[in-house]
Amino acid sequence: MKIVKFGGSSLADSEQFQKVKNIIEEDSDRKYIVVSAPGKGKHNNHKVTDLLVMCHQLASHDLNFNEVFKIIEDVFVNIVEDLNLTIDIRTILDDVKNEITNGASYDYVISRGENLSAQVLSNYLGFEFIDSKDLVVFNKRTVDFNKSEKKIKEVLEGKEYVVIPGFYGSNEESKITTFSRGGSDITGSIIASSLGAEKYENFTDVSGFLVADPKIVNNPATINTITYKELRELSYMGAKVLHEEALFPLRDKNIPINIKNTNAPEDAGTLILAKCDSKNTNIVTGISGKKDFTVINLEKVNMNSEIDFFRKLTTVFESNDIPIEHLPSSIDSVSVVVSDLKLSSKMDKVLESLKIYLNADKISTERDISLIAVVGRGMINAKGVSSRIFTALAKSGVNIKMISQGSSEINIIIGVETKDFENAINSIYKEFYKEEEK
Ligand code: ASP
């Protein structure tokens, strides 16, 4: 049995609804369907959830939200009319509009996109609609996995072929509570985990994860299989297809997630697994990166023998509320890599505190640094991977500013000047993926 989740672009209009129906009907194991709110599509330029956010904002200032709500109405009415559905969507929409006028909560209002989308799809498929307010349990703003699992088993016991709205549940006071944006992915994974699904299929508008950002690398290869750990490393650095928190409920149960494309369902997509072969695989699974970091270099002779040196160093950053991203060091020097966003206006204060507190011989900074993560479980068994990366970078004239490899050996982080960012990613990609271009 499979849990299948469709993202906003898969439900943007009636044509997309038809594709969704075909996909579901193709495989009778696709029994539990989780949906997002309609997203941007050929005929609509706005995500329904964004429009609902606007409606709530306007209504809470006693301003007229008719015009914005009309766009939402059109999205749903067009789908229902195009597909000749029997659902009385106008009355349901009127009810939602009244609730917004009467001061419904923010979470309630923004959850209606998923709620309506699930009601419409259940009508179209002839599946039962089950409201996720009765399935997903929140404790204040955090989802309670154990309670949710109990509820899901209880409510869905003996039920098959159902449609469930993603993105929300209810809290201890039975009030609608939402996940963070993009959270329908989490609903799907909680249901898959609770029911012990064979697979969690997540349909979106791309055929899985790509080895590198297509805005940087021309036509990059698709990642066929990736482990949860590799994905965590890549998404932290910026590769986003699936909500980060969607991995946690599935991790312990070893349920595979298959990222697939509604517009090309025949493509295999990417399979995310708790564990997979690290032998017969590409050495590098993916390359991702992030711009806008600063490196603060500290030099102090014999700093390694000062027992409290690193404690003092981290205290300065902690007291300024700045997380340290990386901390490569040598005998007499250490580099602290921090994100510009967190450092912003605190730079002078931090440098001053480091000078006084650590009594450093020299402090210097380098701005405009980008970090690149080269991730791959295949690196554990391969020799000479770093040398290949560094040679490729040297040949392309990229100056490496920092290197860091964790003990897991699945990730090498390289700091380069931001002006070299795109060039660096392209040269690493070519080294491991494009034999013919070398
Ligand atoms: N509709 C919500 C959003 O736009 C949740 C989701 O699509 O997963 O963030």
Short mmCIF file of C-alpha atoms and ligand atoms in Angstrom, two decimals:
data_model
loop_
_atom_site.label_atom_id
_atom_site.label_comp_id
_atom_site.label_asym_id
_atom_site.label_seq_id
_atom_site.Cartn_x
_atom_site.Cartn_y
_atom_site.Cartn_z
CA MET A 1 0.00 0.00 0.00
CA LYS A 2 1.27 3.46 -0.90
CA ILE A 3 0.70 6.94 0.46
CA VAL A 4 0.69 9.40 -2.40
CA LYS A 5 1.08 13.13 -1.94
CA PHE A 6 0.46 15.70 -4.66
CA GLY A 7 1.96 19.18 -4.38
CA GLY A 8 0.33 22.47 -5.36
CA SER A 9 1.47 22.54 -8.98
CA SER A 10 -0.04 19.05 -9.47
CA LEU A 11 -3.45 20.46 -8.49
CA ALA A 12 -3.29 23.91 -10.04
CA ASP A 13 -6.15 23.42 -12.53
CA SER A 14 -8.48 20.86 -14.09
CA GLU A 15 -5.79 19.56 -16.47
CA GLN A 16 -3.54 18.82 -13.55
CA PHE A 17 -6.44 17.17 -11.68
CA GLN A 18 -6.89 14.85 -14.67
CA LYS A 19 -3.22 13.86 -14.57
CA VAL A 20 -3.55 13.18 -10.84
CA LYS A 21 -6.57 10.95 -11.41
CA ASN A 22 -4.74 8.97 -14.10
CA ILE A 23 -1.76 8.45 -11.84
CA ILE A 24 -3.94 7.22 -8.96
CA GLU A 25 -6.01 4.92 -11.12
CA GLU A 26 -2.93 3.37 -12.69
CA ASP A 27 -1.93 1.63 -9.46
CA SER A 28 -4.49 0.16 -7.05
CA ASP A 29 -1.90 0.33 -4.23
CA ARG A 30 -2.28 4.13 -4.26
CA LYS A 31 -4.85 4.09 -1.48
CA TYR A 32 -4.19 7.13 0.70
CA ILE A 33 -3.94 10.42 -1.14
CA VAL A 34 -2.62 13.58 0.56
CA VAL A 35 -2.98 16.93 -1.18
CA SER A 36 -1.65 20.46 -1.09
CA ALA A 37 -3.66 23.54 -1.99
CA PRO A 38 -3.66 24.46 -5.69
CA GLY A 39 -0.44 26.22 -6.57
CA LYS A 40 0.66 28.34 -9.49
CA GLY A 41 -0.22 26.92 -12.86
CA LYS A 42 -0.91 27.77 -16.48
CA HIS A 43 -4.05 29.70 -15.61
CA ASN A 44 -3.27 31.04 -12.15
CA ASN A 45 -0.32 33.15 -11.09
CA HIS A 46 -0.82 32.79 -7.37
CA LYS A 47 -0.72 29.96 -4.86
CA VAL A 48 -4.07 29.58 -3.11
CA THR A 49 -2.32 29.53 0.29
CA ASP A 50 -0.67 32.89 -0.43
CA LEU A 51 -4.09 34.32 -1.38
CA LEU A 52 -5.60 32.98 1.85
CA VAL A 53 -2.80 34.63 3.83
CA MET A 54 -3.75 37.91 2.13
CA CYS A 55 -7.46 37.42 2.85
CA HIS A 56 -6.73 36.87 6.52
CA GLN A 57 -4.51 39.95 6.68
CA LEU A 58 -7.09 42.16 5.02
CA ALA A 59 -9.96 40.80 7.10
CA SER A 60 -8.06 41.27 10.34
CA HIS A 61 -7.70 44.96 9.46
CA ASP A 62 -11.40 45.14 8.62
CA LEU A 63 -10.53 45.66 4.97
CA ASN A 64 -12.47 44.22 2.09
CA PHE A 65 -10.97 40.95 0.85
CA ASN A 66 -13.57 40.16 -1.85
CA GLU A 67 -11.23 40.75 -4.75
CA VAL A 68 -8.58 38.37 -3.44
CA PHE A 69 -11.13 35.77 -2.42
CA LYS A 70 -12.63 35.91 -5.91
CA ILE A 71 -9.35 34.59 -7.36
CA ILE A 72 -9.56 31.59 -4.98
CA GLU A 73 -13.21 31.05 -5.93
CA ASP A 74 -12.30 31.07 -9.62
CA VAL A 75 -9.59 28.46 -9.14
CA PHE A 76 -11.96 25.98 -7.47
CA VAL A 77 -15.08 26.77 -9.50
CA ASN A 78 -13.14 26.35 -12.76
CA ILE A 79 -11.82 22.96 -11.68
CA VAL A 80 -15.26 21.75 -10.57
CA GLU A 81 -17.00 23.04 -13.72
CA ASP A 82 -14.34 21.80 -16.15
CA LEU A 83 -14.54 18.34 -14.64
CA ASN A 84 -18.36 18.35 -14.29
CA LEU A 85 -18.17 17.49 -10.60
CA THR A 86 -21.20 17.24 -8.34
CA ILE A 87 -19.70 18.94 -5.28
CA ASP A 88 -21.50 22.16 -4.28
CA ILE A 89 -18.29 24.17 -4.26
CA ARG A 90 -19.98 27.58 -4.24
CA THR A 91 -21.73 26.90 -0.93
CA ILE A 92 -18.52 25.53 0.60
CA LEU A 93 -16.62 28.61 -0.58
CA ASP A 94 -19.32 30.92 0.81
CA ASP A 95 -18.95 29.22 4.19
CA VAL A 96 -15.19 29.76 4.17
CA LYS A 97 -15.71 33.40 3.21
CA ASN A 98 -18.12 33.89 6.10
CA GLU A 99 -15.71 32.29 8.51
CA ILE A 100 -12.95 34.68 7.39
CA THR A 101 -15.31 37.64 7.80
CA ASN A 102 -16.22 36.42 11.27
CA GLY A 103 -12.60 36.42 12.43
CA ALA A 104 -11.43 32.82 11.88
CA SER A 105 -7.85 32.23 13.08
CA TYR A 106 -4.83 32.58 10.80
CA ASP A 107 -4.08 28.84 10.84
CA TYR A 108 -7.68 27.98 10.09
CA VAL A 109 -7.86 30.36 7.14
CA ILE A 110 -4.59 29.29 5.51
CA SER A 111 -5.46 25.60 5.91
CA ARG A 112 -8.60 25.94 3.75
CA GLY A 113 -6.68 25.58 0.49
CA GLU A 114 -5.78 21.99 1.36
CA ASN A 115 -9.22 21.33 2.82
CA LEU A 116 -11.02 22.45 -0.35
CA SER A 117 -8.54 20.77 -2.66
CA ALA A 118 -9.05 17.44 -0.85
CA GLN A 119 -12.83 17.77 -0.93
CA VAL A 120 -12.79 18.44 -4.67
CA LEU A 121 -10.38 15.59 -5.42
CA SER A 122 -12.35 13.12 -3.29
CA ASN A 123 -15.46 14.03 -5.27
CA TYR A 124 -13.59 13.58 -8.54
CA LEU A 125 -12.07 10.21 -7.61
CA GLY A 126 -15.07 8.88 -5.71
CA PHE A 127 -12.80 8.39 -2.66
CA GLU A 128 -13.81 9.23 0.91
CA PHE A 129 -12.68 12.63 2.28
CA ILE A 130 -11.10 12.43 5.72
CA ASP A 131 -10.22 15.66 7.48
CA SER A 132 -6.69 15.81 8.85
CA LYS A 133 -7.96 17.71 11.89
CA ASP A 134 -9.00 14.25 13.07
CA LEU A 135 -5.66 12.64 12.21
CA VAL A 136 -2.72 14.93 12.96
CA VAL A 137 -2.35 16.00 16.59
CA PHE A 138 -0.39 19.09 17.62
CA ASN A 139 0.89 19.98 21.04
CA LYS A 140 0.87 23.77 20.83
CA ARG A 141 2.78 24.31 17.54
CA THR A 142 4.68 21.03 17.49
CA VAL A 143 3.26 17.87 16.03
CA ASP A 144 2.91 14.99 18.50
CA PHE A 145 4.01 11.94 16.50
CA ASN A 146 2.84 9.33 18.99
CA LYS A 147 -0.63 10.77 19.45
CA SER A 148 -0.95 11.33 15.70
CA GLU A 149 0.03 7.75 14.95
CA LYS A 150 -2.60 6.48 17.39
CA LYS A 151 -5.29 8.69 15.88
CA ILE A 152 -4.35 7.85 12.30
CA LYS A 153 -4.51 4.13 13.01
CA GLU A 154 -7.82 4.52 14.83
CA VAL A 155 -9.54 6.69 12.20
CA LEU A 156 -8.14 5.03 9.08
CA GLU A 157 -8.53 1.46 10.34
CA GLY A 158 -10.40 -0.54 7.72
CA LYS A 159 -10.59 2.45 5.38
CA GLU A 160 -9.02 2.52 1.94
CA TYR A 161 -9.09 4.91 -0.98
CA VAL A 162 -9.32 8.15 0.91
CA VAL A 163 -8.23 11.73 0.27
CA ILE A 164 -6.68 13.71 3.11
CA PRO A 165 -5.76 17.40 3.16
CA GLY A 166 -2.09 18.06 3.93
CA PHE A 167 -0.52 20.90 5.94
CA TYR A 168 -2.64 20.91 9.11
CA GLY A 169 -4.05 19.07 12.08
CA SER A 170 -5.56 20.21 15.36
CA ASN A 171 -4.18 20.98 18.81
CA GLU A 172 -5.29 19.96 22.29
CA GLU A 173 -8.09 22.55 22.17
CA SER A 174 -9.26 21.12 18.82
CA LYS A 175 -8.10 24.29 17.06
CA ILE A 176 -6.75 23.96 13.54
CA THR A 177 -2.94 24.19 13.58
CA THR A 178 -0.68 24.23 10.52
CA PHE A 179 2.86 23.09 9.85
CA SER A 180 5.32 25.59 8.43
CA ARG A 181 4.89 26.39 4.72
CA GLY A 182 5.31 23.41 2.43
CA GLY A 183 4.14 21.20 5.29
CA SER A 184 1.85 18.89 3.31
CA ASP A 185 4.98 16.79 2.76
CA ILE A 186 5.06 16.18 6.51
CA THR A 187 1.38 15.14 6.61
CA GLY A 188 2.14 12.54 3.93
CA SER A 189 5.12 11.19 5.79
CA ILE A 190 3.31 10.98 9.15
CA ILE A 191 0.51 9.01 7.54
CA ALA A 192 2.95 6.75 5.66
CA SER A 193 4.88 6.12 8.85
CA SER A 194 1.79 5.50 11.02
CA LEU A 195 0.30 3.04 8.57
CA GLY A 196 3.64 1.36 7.80
CA ALA A 197 3.30 2.06 4.07
CA GLU A 198 5.37 0.18 1.53
CA LYS A 199 6.28 3.50 -0.09
CA TYR A 200 5.60 7.23 0.22
CA GLU A 201 5.25 8.73 -3.26
CA ASN A 202 5.63 12.47 -3.38
CA PHE A 203 4.49 13.96 -6.69
CA THR A 204 5.72 17.38 -7.63
CA ASP A 205 6.72 19.18 -10.85
CA VAL A 206 10.26 17.83 -11.20
CA SER A 207 11.43 14.27 -11.82
CA GLY A 208 13.30 14.04 -8.53
CA PHE A 209 16.42 15.69 -7.20
CA LEU A 210 19.08 16.82 -9.59
CA VAL A 211 22.78 16.33 -8.93
CA ALA A 212 23.28 20.11 -9.09
CA ASP A 213 21.20 23.26 -9.42
CA PRO A 214 20.03 23.54 -13.06
CA LYS A 215 20.40 27.32 -12.79
CA ILE A 216 24.13 26.72 -12.41
CA VAL A 217 24.84 23.47 -14.28
CA ASN A 218 23.39 22.94 -17.73
CA ASN A 219 21.06 19.94 -17.78
CA PRO A 220 22.36 18.11 -14.69
CA ALA A 221 21.71 14.38 -14.16
CA THR A 222 18.91 13.19 -11.85
CA ILE A 223 19.80 11.49 -8.58
CA ASN A 224 18.40 7.95 -8.75
CA THR A 225 18.85 6.98 -5.11
CA ILE A 226 19.87 9.02 -2.12
CA THR A 227 20.04 8.25 1.59
CA TYR A 228 18.26 10.31 4.25
CA LYS A 229 21.65 11.41 5.54
CA GLU A 230 22.87 12.61 2.15
CA LEU A 231 19.64 14.45 1.59
CA ARG A 232 19.95 16.21 4.94
CA GLU A 233 23.42 17.42 3.98
CA LEU A 234 22.26 18.63 0.58
CA SER A 235 19.08 20.31 1.73
CA TYR A 236 20.85 22.15 4.51
CA MET A 237 22.95 23.74 1.80
CA GLY A 238 20.01 24.73 -0.33
CA ALA A 239 18.61 21.85 -2.41
CA LYS A 240 14.87 22.06 -1.77
CA VAL A 241 12.24 19.73 -3.16
CA LEU A 242 10.88 18.10 -0.01
CA HIS A 243 10.15 19.74 3.37
CA GLU A 244 13.13 18.93 5.62
CA GLU A 245 10.96 17.69 8.46
CA ALA A 246 9.29 15.12 6.22
CA LEU A 247 12.22 12.76 6.69
CA PHE A 248 11.96 12.31 10.46
CA PRO A 249 8.72 10.29 10.75
CA LEU A 250 9.98 7.80 8.14
CA ARG A 251 13.58 7.44 9.21
CA ASP A 252 13.12 4.77 11.86
CA LYS A 253 10.66 2.73 9.84
CA ASN A 254 12.82 2.56 6.76
CA ILE A 255 10.00 3.61 4.43
CA PRO A 256 11.27 4.77 1.02
CA ILE A 257 10.16 8.13 -0.37
CA ASN A 258 9.86 8.37 -4.11
CA ILE A 259 9.94 11.91 -5.53
CA LYS A 260 8.03 11.81 -8.81
CA ASN A 261 6.77 14.16 -11.48
CA THR A 262 3.03 14.57 -12.12
CA ASN A 263 3.84 15.89 -15.58
CA ALA A 264 6.11 12.93 -16.44
CA PRO A 265 4.89 10.06 -14.25
CA GLU A 266 6.83 7.51 -16.30
CA ASP A 267 10.12 8.98 -15.02
CA ALA A 268 11.54 6.94 -12.16
CA GLY A 269 12.30 10.05 -10.09
CA THR A 270 14.47 9.92 -6.99
CA LEU A 271 14.22 7.23 -4.36
CA ILE A 272 15.13 8.34 -0.84
CA LEU A 273 16.10 5.46 1.43
CA ALA A 274 17.31 5.11 4.99
CA LYS A 275 20.14 2.93 3.76
CA CYS A 276 21.36 2.04 0.32
CA ASP A 277 24.30 0.48 -1.39
CA SER A 278 27.44 2.58 -1.06
CA LYS A 279 29.42 0.36 -3.42
CA ASN A 280 27.85 0.31 -6.87
CA THR A 281 26.95 3.95 -6.94
CA ASN A 282 28.24 7.27 -8.18
CA ILE A 283 31.00 8.64 -5.98
CA VAL A 284 29.25 11.98 -5.74
CA THR A 285 25.49 11.93 -5.21
CA GLY A 286 24.91 15.67 -5.26
CA ILE A 287 26.53 19.08 -5.14
CA SER A 288 24.84 22.03 -3.51
CA GLY A 289 25.93 25.36 -2.20
CA LYS A 290 25.07 28.56 -0.43
CA LYS A 291 26.34 32.08 -0.82
CA ASP A 292 26.90 34.86 1.71
CA PHE A 293 29.25 33.67 4.40
CA THR A 294 32.03 35.43 6.25
CA VAL A 295 35.17 33.74 7.54
CA ILE A 296 36.77 35.19 10.66
CA ASN A 297 40.38 34.04 10.92
CA LEU A 298 42.13 34.07 14.29
CA GLU A 299 45.81 33.48 14.78
CA LYS A 300 47.38 32.78 18.14
CA VAL A 301 50.61 30.92 18.75
CA ASN A 302 50.01 27.74 20.74
CA MET A 303 46.26 28.24 20.87
CA ASN A 304 45.81 24.47 20.76
CA SER A 305 47.46 24.07 24.13
CA GLU A 306 45.15 26.63 25.79
CA ILE A 307 42.50 24.45 27.34
CA ASP A 308 39.76 27.09 27.38
CA PHE A 309 40.48 28.64 23.96
CA PHE A 310 37.64 27.02 22.04
CA ARG A 311 35.16 27.48 24.87
CA LYS A 312 35.94 31.21 24.95
CA LEU A 313 35.72 31.39 21.18
CA THR A 314 32.32 29.77 20.98
CA THR A 315 31.05 31.85 23.91
CA VAL A 316 31.62 35.04 21.92
CA PHE A 317 29.43 33.73 19.10
CA GLU A 318 26.85 32.25 21.43
CA SER A 319 26.44 35.47 23.36
CA ASN A 320 25.87 37.31 20.09
CA ASP A 321 23.34 34.73 18.96
CA ILE A 322 25.38 33.73 15.91
CA PRO A 323 25.54 30.03 15.03
CA ILE A 324 28.94 28.76 13.88
CA GLU A 325 28.65 26.93 10.57
CA HIS A 326 32.18 25.51 10.39
CA LEU A 327 35.33 25.69 12.42
CA PRO A 328 38.36 24.40 10.53
CA SER A 329 41.59 24.86 12.48
CA SER A 330 45.36 24.38 12.40
CA ILE A 331 47.95 24.49 15.22
CA ASP A 332 48.10 28.26 15.55
CA SER A 333 44.98 29.41 13.79
CA VAL A 334 41.28 28.82 13.46
CA SER A 335 38.69 30.00 10.96
CA VAL A 336 35.13 30.60 12.04
CA VAL A 337 32.62 30.43 9.22
CA VAL A 338 29.34 32.24 9.87
CA SER A 339 26.41 33.24 7.73
CA ASP A 340 26.22 36.94 6.82
CA LEU A 341 22.55 36.94 7.64
CA LYS A 342 23.32 36.12 11.28
CA LEU A 343 26.44 38.24 11.52
CA SER A 344 25.03 41.33 9.76
CA SER A 345 25.36 44.35 12.00
CA LYS A 346 27.18 42.55 14.81
CA MET A 347 30.53 42.22 13.02
CA ASP A 348 32.38 45.03 14.86
CA LYS A 349 31.13 43.91 18.23
CA VAL A 350 32.16 40.31 17.61
CA LEU A 351 35.64 41.26 16.43
CA GLU A 352 36.15 43.50 19.43
CA SER A 353 35.05 40.78 21.86
CA LEU A 354 37.30 38.21 20.19
CA LYS A 355 40.27 40.55 20.46
CA ILE A 356 39.76 41.25 24.14
CA TYR A 357 38.55 37.87 25.33
CA LEU A 358 40.93 35.63 23.37
CA ASN A 359 43.95 37.86 23.22
CA ALA A 360 44.55 36.76 19.61
CA ASP A 361 47.77 37.71 17.79
CA LYS A 362 45.89 38.55 14.63
CA ILE A 363 42.30 38.64 13.50
CA SER A 364 41.26 39.04 9.88
CA THR A 365 38.03 38.59 7.98
CA GLU A 366 37.09 37.46 4.52
CA ARG A 367 33.71 38.37 3.17
CA ASP A 368 31.84 37.12 0.12
CA ILE A 369 32.57 33.47 0.78
CA SER A 370 30.37 30.70 -0.59
CA LEU A 371 30.19 27.17 0.69
CA ILE A 372 29.83 24.15 -1.55
CA ALA A 373 28.85 20.73 -0.25
CA VAL A 374 29.97 17.73 -2.25
CA VAL A 375 27.91 14.87 -0.88
CA GLY A 376 28.10 11.15 -1.62
CA ARG A 377 27.95 7.87 0.25
CA GLY A 378 30.21 6.53 -2.52
CA MET A 379 33.07 8.67 -1.15
CA ILE A 380 33.52 6.31 1.80
CA ASN A 381 34.88 3.55 -0.41
CA ALA A 382 36.58 5.64 -3.08
CA LYS A 383 40.15 6.83 -2.82
CA GLY A 384 41.44 10.15 -4.09
CA VAL A 385 38.08 11.93 -4.14
CA SER A 386 39.39 15.12 -2.51
CA SER A 387 42.34 15.18 -4.84
CA ARG A 388 40.00 14.97 -7.85
CA ILE A 389 37.86 17.81 -6.47
CA PHE A 390 40.84 20.04 -5.71
CA THR A 391 42.56 19.36 -9.01
CA ALA A 392 39.36 20.15 -10.91
CA LEU A 393 39.03 23.42 -8.98
CA ALA A 394 42.67 24.34 -9.51
CA LYS A 395 42.39 23.70 -13.25
CA SER A 396 39.41 26.07 -13.39
CA GLY A 397 41.36 28.73 -11.52
CA VAL A 398 39.25 28.55 -8.35
CA ASN A 399 41.01 29.54 -5.17
CA ILE A 400 39.93 27.31 -2.26
CA LYS A 401 39.44 29.26 0.94
CA MET A 402 38.40 26.50 3.30
CA ILE A 403 37.95 22.74 3.42
CA SER A 404 36.03 20.74 5.96
CA GLN A 405 35.20 17.05 6.00
CA GLY A 406 33.08 15.54 8.72
CA SER A 407 33.77 12.14 10.24
CA SER A 408 30.82 10.62 8.40
CA GLU A 409 32.92 10.94 5.23
CA ILE A 410 29.87 11.56 3.09
CA ASN A 411 30.35 15.28 2.82
CA ILE A 412 33.20 17.58 1.85
CA ILE A 413 32.55 21.28 2.33
CA ILE A 414 34.59 23.72 0.33
CA GLY A 415 34.68 27.47 0.85
CA VAL A 416 35.36 29.58 -2.25
CA GLU A 417 35.13 33.26 -3.12
CA THR A 418 31.58 34.03 -4.21
CA LYS A 419 32.79 35.21 -7.61
CA ASP A 420 33.99 31.61 -8.22
CA PHE A 421 30.82 29.90 -6.92
CA GLU A 422 29.20 28.90 -10.23
CA ASN A 423 32.50 28.02 -11.86
CA ALA A 424 33.45 25.80 -8.90
CA ILE A 425 30.17 23.87 -8.95
CA ASN A 426 30.45 23.36 -12.71
CA SER A 427 34.00 22.05 -12.50
CA ILE A 428 33.16 19.58 -9.72
CA TYR A 429 30.09 18.42 -11.64
CA LYS A 430 32.14 17.87 -14.79
CA GLU A 431 34.82 15.98 -12.91
CA PHE A 432 32.35 13.40 -11.61
CA TYR A 433 29.58 13.37 -14.19
CA LYS A 434 30.72 14.44 -17.61
CA GLU A 435 33.60 12.27 -18.72
CA GLU A 436 33.30 13.36 -22.32
CA GLU A 437 33.75 17.07 -21.53
CA LYS A 438 36.96 16.68 -19.56
N1 ASP B 1 -0.13 25.01 0.78
C1 ASP B 1 0.90 25.12 1.74
C2 ASP B 1 1.98 26.06 1.23
O1 ASP B 1 1.84 26.64 0.18
C3 ASP B 1 1.44 23.81 2.19
C4 ASP B 1 1.96 22.92 1.11
O2 ASP B 1 1.73 23.16 -0.05
O3 ASP B 1 2.63 21.93 1.44
O4 ASP B 1 2.95 26.24 1.91
#
